[in-house]
Amino acid sequence: MNPAQHTAAVATEAAAFVATVTAADLSTPVPTCPGWTLGDLTRHVGSVHRWFTELLRRRVQQPPAGRDVDLRLPEHPDALPDWLAASAAEAAEVFAATDLDAPMWAWGVDQHARFWVRRMLFETLVHRVDAELALGLSPRVDHALAVDGIDEFLTNLPFAAPFAPLTARLRAPDRTLRFSCTDGDGDWLVRLRPDGFALLADHAEPRTADATVRGSAADLLLLLYGRLDHRSEAFHLLGDADLTAHWFAHSAF
């Protein structure tokens, strides 16, 4: 997917989130975000939108020292869905006014403004799924979007240690873990080394992975984000079970 598709998808996912929570009881617990209610979830997503939007507006070139941004939170919780919609609309305006290919600081691999649009997209999508699950709905994730999300997650995870410290333990003496889609294109090979881990950009060294997790693209995306259990019937596991367990014990985002 390209930056234009990412910007359109942010708007679509935000609108779906707003539609899900507008008529809902915002005190409903969100099982996939322990300790949070739908109100907390909505506040979080809108805050992310406003923070990322401010980073884009300022086109920061260095890691920001803090998160000093006016969230303009509503006084009454019932207004949170409308506030989130306004946050998404403001983000869309900034996207349209920004050269998304411009150099910019980012905590991940892609040091361009477009990083933040893609990151906002999957932050919104996964939490839209959280909201739907909390309300007993069956979330749907487009295959192409899920594939892009898996790639974004695995590409950037090696740089997430500052806020996901357990990832620093994803070490092994040259072991490989494959994630493979069962419903179309999508295959990723991660190598764990004694000094770290990384997604292999291509499979220049074709070989059988030490462990493989197979499932639909949507299920793999939610698995990587900790919304599904790798031991569930949605997945077919091959190879080293200890390596697979090690990954999921330390890859929480």
PDB file of C-alpha atoms in Angstrom:
ATOM      1  CA  MET A   1       0.000   0.000   0.000  1.00  0.00           C
ATOM      2  CA  ASN A   2       1.147   3.559  -0.690  1.00  0.00           C
ATOM      3  CA  PRO A   3       0.810   6.719   1.449  1.00  0.00           C
ATOM      4  CA  ALA A   4      -2.338   7.840  -0.378  1.00  0.00           C
ATOM      5  CA  GLN A   5      -3.976   4.505   0.408  1.00  0.00           C
ATOM      6  CA  HIS A   6      -2.837   4.778   4.015  1.00  0.00           C
ATOM      7  CA  THR A   7      -4.392   8.241   4.415  1.00  0.00           C
ATOM      8  CA  ALA A   8      -7.693   7.019   2.960  1.00  0.00           C
ATOM      9  CA  ALA A   9      -7.650   3.956   5.198  1.00  0.00           C
ATOM     10  CA  VAL A  10      -7.054   6.069   8.329  1.00  0.00           C
ATOM     11  CA  ALA A  11     -10.261   7.961   7.562  1.00  0.00           C
ATOM     12  CA  THR A  12     -12.161   4.732   6.915  1.00  0.00           C
ATOM     13  CA  GLU A  13     -10.946   3.036  10.090  1.00  0.00           C
ATOM     14  CA  ALA A  14     -11.607   6.129  12.217  1.00  0.00           C
ATOM     15  CA  ALA A  15     -15.136   6.393  10.841  1.00  0.00           C
ATOM     16  CA  ALA A  16     -15.729   2.699  11.581  1.00  0.00           C
ATOM     17  CA  PHE A  17     -14.457   3.187  15.132  1.00  0.00           C
ATOM     18  CA  VAL A  18     -16.716   6.206  15.665  1.00  0.00           C
ATOM     19  CA  ALA A  19     -19.713   4.330  14.274  1.00  0.00           C
ATOM     20  CA  THR A  20     -19.002   1.419  16.621  1.00  0.00           C
ATOM     21  CA  VAL A  21     -18.816   3.455  19.821  1.00  0.00           C
ATOM     22  CA  THR A  22     -21.351   6.223  19.129  1.00  0.00           C
ATOM     23  CA  ALA A  23     -24.380   4.320  20.395  1.00  0.00           C
ATOM     24  CA  ALA A  24     -22.465   2.125  22.820  1.00  0.00           C
ATOM     25  CA  ASP A  25     -22.140   2.286  26.589  1.00  0.00           C
ATOM     26  CA  LEU A  26     -18.675   3.803  26.969  1.00  0.00           C
ATOM     27  CA  SER A  27     -18.280   2.163  30.383  1.00  0.00           C
ATOM     28  CA  THR A  28     -18.170  -1.255  28.654  1.00  0.00           C
ATOM     29  CA  PRO A  29     -14.924  -3.096  29.512  1.00  0.00           C
ATOM     30  CA  VAL A  30     -12.523  -3.889  26.669  1.00  0.00           C
ATOM     31  CA  PRO A  31     -11.208  -7.419  27.320  1.00  0.00           C
ATOM     32  CA  THR A  32      -8.343  -7.091  24.815  1.00  0.00           C
ATOM     33  CA  CYS A  33      -7.113  -3.948  26.624  1.00  0.00           C
ATOM     34  CA  PRO A  34      -7.323  -5.052  30.279  1.00  0.00           C
ATOM     35  CA  GLY A  35      -8.426  -2.290  32.637  1.00  0.00           C
ATOM     36  CA  TRP A  36      -9.798  -0.088  29.860  1.00  0.00           C
ATOM     37  CA  THR A  37     -13.370   0.816  28.997  1.00  0.00           C
ATOM     38  CA  LEU A  38     -14.666   1.857  25.586  1.00  0.00           C
ATOM     39  CA  GLY A  39     -14.355   5.436  26.807  1.00  0.00           C
ATOM     40  CA  ASP A  40     -10.690   4.909  27.657  1.00  0.00           C
ATOM     41  CA  LEU A  41     -10.116   3.277  24.270  1.00  0.00           C
ATOM     42  CA  THR A  42     -11.768   6.155  22.417  1.00  0.00           C
ATOM     43  CA  ARG A  43      -9.764   8.697  24.376  1.00  0.00           C
ATOM     44  CA  HIS A  44      -6.551   6.830  23.586  1.00  0.00           C
ATOM     45  CA  VAL A  45      -7.196   6.636  19.840  1.00  0.00           C
ATOM     46  CA  GLY A  46      -8.143  10.315  19.607  1.00  0.00           C
ATOM     47  CA  SER A  47      -5.075  11.270  21.635  1.00  0.00           C
ATOM     48  CA  VAL A  48      -2.853   9.279  19.270  1.00  0.00           C
ATOM     49  CA  HIS A  49      -4.427  11.040  16.303  1.00  0.00           C
ATOM     50  CA  ARG A  50      -3.814  14.464  17.808  1.00  0.00           C
ATOM     51  CA  TRP A  51      -0.259  13.645  18.899  1.00  0.00           C
ATOM     52  CA  PHE A  52       0.796  12.178  15.564  1.00  0.00           C
ATOM     53  CA  THR A  53      -0.906  15.072  13.779  1.00  0.00           C
ATOM     54  CA  GLU A  54       1.119  17.537  15.829  1.00  0.00           C
ATOM     55  CA  LEU A  55       4.341  15.693  15.015  1.00  0.00           C
ATOM     56  CA  LEU A  56       3.485  15.908  11.322  1.00  0.00           C
ATOM     57  CA  ARG A  57       2.518  19.554  11.549  1.00  0.00           C
ATOM     58  CA  ARG A  58       5.880  20.377  13.145  1.00  0.00           C
ATOM     59  CA  ARG A  59       7.785  17.942  10.893  1.00  0.00           C
ATOM     60  CA  VAL A  60      10.014  17.038  13.831  1.00  0.00           C
ATOM     61  CA  GLN A  61      13.604  16.076  13.037  1.00  0.00           C
ATOM     62  CA  GLN A  62      14.586  14.885  16.518  1.00  0.00           C
ATOM     63  CA  PRO A  63      12.821  12.746  19.112  1.00  0.00           C
ATOM     64  CA  PRO A  64      10.431  15.085  20.971  1.00  0.00           C
ATOM     65  CA  ALA A  65      11.240  15.759  24.602  1.00  0.00           C
ATOM     66  CA  GLY A  66       7.613  15.373  25.668  1.00  0.00           C
ATOM     67  CA  ARG A  67       4.013  15.155  24.546  1.00  0.00           C
ATOM     68  CA  ASP A  68       2.966  18.729  25.087  1.00  0.00           C
ATOM     69  CA  VAL A  69      -0.138  18.887  22.886  1.00  0.00           C
ATOM     70  CA  ASP A  70      -3.578  20.311  23.593  1.00  0.00           C
ATOM     71  CA  LEU A  71      -5.882  17.305  23.288  1.00  0.00           C
ATOM     72  CA  ARG A  72      -9.004  19.464  23.678  1.00  0.00           C
ATOM     73  CA  LEU A  73     -10.765  16.628  25.454  1.00  0.00           C
ATOM     74  CA  PRO A  74     -14.521  17.095  25.893  1.00  0.00           C
ATOM     75  CA  GLU A  75     -15.933  17.762  29.338  1.00  0.00           C
ATOM     76  CA  HIS A  76     -18.481  14.963  29.081  1.00  0.00           C
ATOM     77  CA  PRO A  77     -17.515  11.386  28.140  1.00  0.00           C
ATOM     78  CA  ASP A  78     -20.551  11.060  25.865  1.00  0.00           C
ATOM     79  CA  ALA A  79     -18.892  13.556  23.532  1.00  0.00           C
ATOM     80  CA  LEU A  80     -15.805  11.358  23.022  1.00  0.00           C
ATOM     81  CA  PRO A  81     -17.004   9.796  19.723  1.00  0.00           C
ATOM     82  CA  ASP A  82     -17.561  13.243  18.187  1.00  0.00           C
ATOM     83  CA  TRP A  83     -14.193  14.340  19.564  1.00  0.00           C
ATOM     84  CA  LEU A  84     -12.510  11.356  17.914  1.00  0.00           C
ATOM     85  CA  ALA A  85     -14.228  12.180  14.617  1.00  0.00           C
ATOM     86  CA  ALA A  86     -12.885  15.729  14.886  1.00  0.00           C
ATOM     87  CA  SER A  87      -9.404  14.378  15.670  1.00  0.00           C
ATOM     88  CA  ALA A  88      -9.507  12.231  12.525  1.00  0.00           C
ATOM     89  CA  ALA A  89     -10.744  15.171  10.429  1.00  0.00           C
ATOM     90  CA  GLU A  90      -7.880  17.324  11.699  1.00  0.00           C
ATOM     91  CA  ALA A  91      -5.426  14.558  10.867  1.00  0.00           C
ATOM     92  CA  ALA A  92      -6.819  14.336   7.325  1.00  0.00           C
ATOM     93  CA  GLU A  93      -6.301  18.073   6.842  1.00  0.00           C
ATOM     94  CA  VAL A  94      -2.685  17.823   7.946  1.00  0.00           C
ATOM     95  CA  PHE A  95      -2.088  14.775   5.742  1.00  0.00           C
ATOM     96  CA  ALA A  96      -3.368  16.712   2.732  1.00  0.00           C
ATOM     97  CA  ALA A  97      -1.098  19.676   3.500  1.00  0.00           C
ATOM     98  CA  THR A  98       2.028  17.575   4.123  1.00  0.00           C
ATOM     99  CA  ASP A  99       4.590  16.146   1.738  1.00  0.00           C
ATOM    100  CA  LEU A 100       4.455  12.608   3.089  1.00  0.00           C
ATOM    101  CA  ASP A 101       7.759  11.776   1.384  1.00  0.00           C
ATOM    102  CA  ALA A 102       9.548  14.554   3.299  1.00  0.00           C
ATOM    103  CA  PRO A 103      12.326  13.490   5.704  1.00  0.00           C
ATOM    104  CA  MET A 104      11.171  13.353   9.302  1.00  0.00           C
ATOM    105  CA  TRP A 105      12.153  11.709  12.554  1.00  0.00           C
ATOM    106  CA  ALA A 106      10.358   8.475  13.348  1.00  0.00           C
ATOM    107  CA  TRP A 107      11.032   5.786  15.915  1.00  0.00           C
ATOM    108  CA  GLY A 108      10.909   3.080  13.220  1.00  0.00           C
ATOM    109  CA  VAL A 109      12.712   2.319   9.993  1.00  0.00           C
ATOM    110  CA  ASP A 110      11.067   4.778   7.610  1.00  0.00           C
ATOM    111  CA  GLN A 111      12.404   8.235   8.463  1.00  0.00           C
ATOM    112  CA  HIS A 112       9.745  10.122   6.492  1.00  0.00           C
ATOM    113  CA  ALA A 113       6.433  11.769   7.290  1.00  0.00           C
ATOM    114  CA  ARG A 114       4.578   8.826   5.775  1.00  0.00           C
ATOM    115  CA  PHE A 115       5.726   6.630   8.694  1.00  0.00           C
ATOM    116  CA  TRP A 116       3.287   8.398  11.003  1.00  0.00           C
ATOM    117  CA  VAL A 117       0.317   8.006   8.681  1.00  0.00           C
ATOM    118  CA  ARG A 118       0.932   4.276   8.382  1.00  0.00           C
ATOM    119  CA  ARG A 119       1.453   3.976  12.128  1.00  0.00           C
ATOM    120  CA  MET A 120      -1.764   5.921  12.813  1.00  0.00           C
ATOM    121  CA  LEU A 121      -3.616   3.581  10.466  1.00  0.00           C
ATOM    122  CA  PHE A 122      -2.763   0.390  12.284  1.00  0.00           C
ATOM    123  CA  GLU A 123      -3.138   1.950  15.719  1.00  0.00           C
ATOM    124  CA  THR A 124      -6.680   2.894  14.689  1.00  0.00           C
ATOM    125  CA  LEU A 125      -7.464  -0.416  12.996  1.00  0.00           C
ATOM    126  CA  VAL A 126      -6.386  -2.621  15.891  1.00  0.00           C
ATOM    127  CA  HIS A 127      -8.319  -0.531  18.387  1.00  0.00           C
ATOM    128  CA  ARG A 128     -11.374  -0.540  16.115  1.00  0.00           C
ATOM    129  CA  VAL A 129     -11.165  -4.323  16.379  1.00  0.00           C
ATOM    130  CA  ASP A 130     -10.848  -4.000  20.180  1.00  0.00           C
ATOM    131  CA  ALA A 131     -14.026  -1.918  20.297  1.00  0.00           C
ATOM    132  CA  GLU A 132     -15.957  -4.380  18.153  1.00  0.00           C
ATOM    133  CA  LEU A 133     -14.794  -7.357  20.207  1.00  0.00           C
ATOM    134  CA  ALA A 134     -15.843  -5.570  23.396  1.00  0.00           C
ATOM    135  CA  LEU A 135     -19.350  -5.256  21.976  1.00  0.00           C
ATOM    136  CA  GLY A 136     -19.552  -8.889  20.868  1.00  0.00           C
ATOM    137  CA  LEU A 137     -19.165  -8.080  17.167  1.00  0.00           C
ATOM    138  CA  SER A 138     -17.118 -10.035  14.623  1.00  0.00           C
ATOM    139  CA  PRO A 139     -14.400  -7.751  13.253  1.00  0.00           C
ATOM    140  CA  ARG A 140     -13.408  -7.878   9.602  1.00  0.00           C
ATOM    141  CA  VAL A 141     -10.011  -6.830   8.267  1.00  0.00           C
ATOM    142  CA  ASP A 142      -9.330  -6.531   4.541  1.00  0.00           C
ATOM    143  CA  HIS A 143      -6.637  -8.946   3.342  1.00  0.00           C
ATOM    144  CA  ALA A 144      -4.434  -6.328   1.660  1.00  0.00           C
ATOM    145  CA  LEU A 145      -4.675  -4.074   4.707  1.00  0.00           C
ATOM    146  CA  ALA A 146      -3.792  -6.957   7.022  1.00  0.00           C
ATOM    147  CA  VAL A 147      -0.764  -7.891   4.898  1.00  0.00           C
ATOM    148  CA  ASP A 148       0.462  -4.297   4.986  1.00  0.00           C
ATOM    149  CA  GLY A 149      -0.085  -4.208   8.747  1.00  0.00           C
ATOM    150  CA  ILE A 150       1.912  -7.385   9.320  1.00  0.00           C
ATOM    151  CA  ASP A 151       4.766  -5.966   7.288  1.00  0.00           C
ATOM    152  CA  GLU A 152       4.645  -2.654   9.172  1.00  0.00           C
ATOM    153  CA  PHE A 153       4.642  -4.428  12.532  1.00  0.00           C
ATOM    154  CA  LEU A 154       7.514  -6.809  11.817  1.00  0.00           C
ATOM    155  CA  THR A 155       9.610  -4.137  10.102  1.00  0.00           C
ATOM    156  CA  ASN A 156       9.424  -1.747  13.052  1.00  0.00           C
ATOM    157  CA  LEU A 157       9.325  -4.137  16.012  1.00  0.00           C
ATOM    158  CA  PRO A 158      13.145  -4.317  16.357  1.00  0.00           C
ATOM    159  CA  PHE A 159      13.087  -0.582  17.168  1.00  0.00           C
ATOM    160  CA  ALA A 160      10.257  -0.731  19.719  1.00  0.00           C
ATOM    161  CA  ALA A 161      12.322  -1.589  22.820  1.00  0.00           C
ATOM    162  CA  PRO A 162      11.988   1.916  24.379  1.00  0.00           C
ATOM    163  CA  PHE A 163       8.246   1.305  24.913  1.00  0.00           C
ATOM    164  CA  ALA A 164       8.127  -2.494  24.515  1.00  0.00           C
ATOM    165  CA  PRO A 165      11.117  -3.550  26.656  1.00  0.00           C
ATOM    166  CA  LEU A 166      10.500  -7.297  26.445  1.00  0.00           C
ATOM    167  CA  THR A 167      11.441  -7.200  22.768  1.00  0.00           C
ATOM    168  CA  ALA A 168      15.055  -6.803  23.907  1.00  0.00           C
ATOM    169  CA  ARG A 169      14.888 -10.488  24.883  1.00  0.00           C
ATOM    170  CA  LEU A 170      14.101 -11.645  21.352  1.00  0.00           C
ATOM    171  CA  ARG A 171      17.510 -13.201  20.915  1.00  0.00           C
ATOM    172  CA  ALA A 172      18.602 -16.630  19.744  1.00  0.00           C
ATOM    173  CA  PRO A 173      21.628 -18.232  18.088  1.00  0.00           C
ATOM    174  CA  ASP A 174      20.582 -17.790  14.432  1.00  0.00           C
ATOM    175  CA  ARG A 175      17.016 -19.059  14.511  1.00  0.00           C
ATOM    176  CA  THR A 176      14.243 -18.221  12.040  1.00  0.00           C
ATOM    177  CA  LEU A 177      10.499 -17.829  12.470  1.00  0.00           C
ATOM    178  CA  ARG A 178       8.150 -17.633   9.485  1.00  0.00           C
ATOM    179  CA  PHE A 179       4.662 -16.113   9.364  1.00  0.00           C
ATOM    180  CA  SER A 180       2.725 -17.299   6.337  1.00  0.00           C
ATOM    181  CA  CYS A 181      -0.752 -16.432   5.053  1.00  0.00           C
ATOM    182  CA  THR A 182      -3.171 -19.210   4.173  1.00  0.00           C
ATOM    183  CA  ASP A 183      -5.579 -16.945   2.274  1.00  0.00           C
ATOM    184  CA  GLY A 184      -3.340 -15.363  -0.350  1.00  0.00           C
ATOM    185  CA  ASP A 185       0.021 -13.671  -0.713  1.00  0.00           C
ATOM    186  CA  GLY A 186       1.979 -12.912   2.415  1.00  0.00           C
ATOM    187  CA  ASP A 187       5.086 -14.516   3.840  1.00  0.00           C
ATOM    188  CA  TRP A 188       7.566 -13.071   6.332  1.00  0.00           C
ATOM    189  CA  LEU A 189      10.785 -14.537   7.710  1.00  0.00           C
ATOM    190  CA  VAL A 190      12.252 -13.179  10.939  1.00  0.00           C
ATOM    191  CA  ARG A 191      15.779 -14.044  12.018  1.00  0.00           C
ATOM    192  CA  LEU A 192      16.745 -14.027  15.686  1.00  0.00           C
ATOM    193  CA  ARG A 193      20.455 -13.564  16.389  1.00  0.00           C
ATOM    194  CA  PRO A 194      22.444 -13.326  19.637  1.00  0.00           C
ATOM    195  CA  ASP A 195      22.491  -9.523  19.225  1.00  0.00           C
ATOM    196  CA  GLY A 196      18.909  -8.947  18.103  1.00  0.00           C
ATOM    197  CA  PHE A 197      16.322  -9.801  15.475  1.00  0.00           C
ATOM    198  CA  ALA A 198      15.060  -8.449  12.173  1.00  0.00           C
ATOM    199  CA  LEU A 199      12.638  -9.105   9.364  1.00  0.00           C
ATOM    200  CA  LEU A 200      14.528 -10.361   6.338  1.00  0.00           C
ATOM    201  CA  ALA A 201      13.761  -8.049   3.427  1.00  0.00           C
ATOM    202  CA  ASP A 202      13.896 -10.931   1.004  1.00  0.00           C
ATOM    203  CA  HIS A 203      14.394 -14.634   1.266  1.00  0.00           C
ATOM    204  CA  ALA A 204      17.855 -14.582  -0.277  1.00  0.00           C
ATOM    205  CA  GLU A 205      18.700 -17.646   1.765  1.00  0.00           C
ATOM    206  CA  PRO A 206      15.831 -20.015   1.046  1.00  0.00           C
ATOM    207  CA  ARG A 207      15.548 -22.572   3.760  1.00  0.00           C
ATOM    208  CA  THR A 208      12.966 -24.137   6.001  1.00  0.00           C
ATOM    209  CA  ALA A 209      12.310 -21.928   8.989  1.00  0.00           C
ATOM    210  CA  ASP A 210      12.934 -23.297  12.449  1.00  0.00           C
ATOM    211  CA  ALA A 211       9.322 -22.493  13.294  1.00  0.00           C
ATOM    212  CA  THR A 212       6.329 -21.436  11.194  1.00  0.00           C
ATOM    213  CA  VAL A 213       2.973 -19.898  12.072  1.00  0.00           C
ATOM    214  CA  ARG A 214       0.310 -20.159   9.361  1.00  0.00           C
ATOM    215  CA  GLY A 215      -3.072 -18.444   9.359  1.00  0.00           C
ATOM    216  CA  SER A 216      -5.210 -15.940   7.515  1.00  0.00           C
ATOM    217  CA  ALA A 217      -3.736 -12.465   7.063  1.00  0.00           C
ATOM    218  CA  ALA A 218      -6.315 -10.897   9.376  1.00  0.00           C
ATOM    219  CA  ASP A 219      -5.719 -13.499  12.077  1.00  0.00           C
ATOM    220  CA  LEU A 220      -1.936 -13.162  11.797  1.00  0.00           C
ATOM    221  CA  LEU A 221      -2.198  -9.389  12.186  1.00  0.00           C
ATOM    222  CA  LEU A 222      -4.315  -9.714  15.324  1.00  0.00           C
ATOM    223  CA  LEU A 223      -2.017 -12.467  16.602  1.00  0.00           C
ATOM    224  CA  LEU A 224       1.039 -10.225  16.307  1.00  0.00           C
ATOM    225  CA  TYR A 225      -0.786  -7.511  18.231  1.00  0.00           C
ATOM    226  CA  GLY A 226      -1.681  -9.946  21.009  1.00  0.00           C
ATOM    227  CA  ARG A 227      -5.402 -10.079  20.238  1.00  0.00           C
ATOM    228  CA  LEU A 228      -5.334 -13.796  19.460  1.00  0.00           C
ATOM    229  CA  ASP A 229      -3.476 -16.729  21.017  1.00  0.00           C
ATOM    230  CA  HIS A 230      -1.037 -18.607  18.804  1.00  0.00           C
ATOM    231  CA  ARG A 231      -2.273 -21.857  20.336  1.00  0.00           C
ATOM    232  CA  SER A 232      -5.813 -21.333  19.043  1.00  0.00           C
ATOM    233  CA  GLU A 233      -7.296 -23.376  16.209  1.00  0.00           C
ATOM    234  CA  ALA A 234      -6.964 -20.357  13.889  1.00  0.00           C
ATOM    235  CA  PHE A 235      -3.267 -21.171  13.429  1.00  0.00           C
ATOM    236  CA  HIS A 236      -1.206 -24.065  12.157  1.00  0.00           C
ATOM    237  CA  LEU A 237       2.122 -24.266  13.975  1.00  0.00           C
ATOM    238  CA  LEU A 238       5.127 -26.074  12.578  1.00  0.00           C
ATOM    239  CA  GLY A 239       8.630 -26.650  13.895  1.00  0.00           C
ATOM    240  CA  ASP A 240      10.190 -25.480  17.142  1.00  0.00           C
ATOM    241  CA  ALA A 241       7.370 -24.846  19.622  1.00  0.00           C
ATOM    242  CA  ASP A 242       9.768 -23.319  22.156  1.00  0.00           C
ATOM    243  CA  LEU A 243      10.918 -20.716  19.624  1.00  0.00           C
ATOM    244  CA  THR A 244       7.316 -19.803  18.819  1.00  0.00           C
ATOM    245  CA  ALA A 245       6.469 -19.516  22.512  1.00  0.00           C
ATOM    246  CA  HIS A 246       9.580 -17.389  23.099  1.00  0.00           C
ATOM    247  CA  TRP A 247       8.517 -14.981  20.362  1.00  0.00           C
ATOM    248  CA  PHE A 248       5.005 -14.473  21.693  1.00  0.00           C
ATOM    249  CA  ALA A 249       6.216 -14.141  25.280  1.00  0.00           C
ATOM    250  CA  HIS A 250       8.416 -11.180  24.350  1.00  0.00           C
ATOM    251  CA  SER A 251       6.935  -9.467  21.290  1.00  0.00           C
ATOM    252  CA  ALA A 252       4.074  -7.564  22.926  1.00  0.00           C
ATOM    253  CA  PHE A 253       3.769  -4.135  21.352  1.00  0.00           C
TER     254      PHE A 253
END
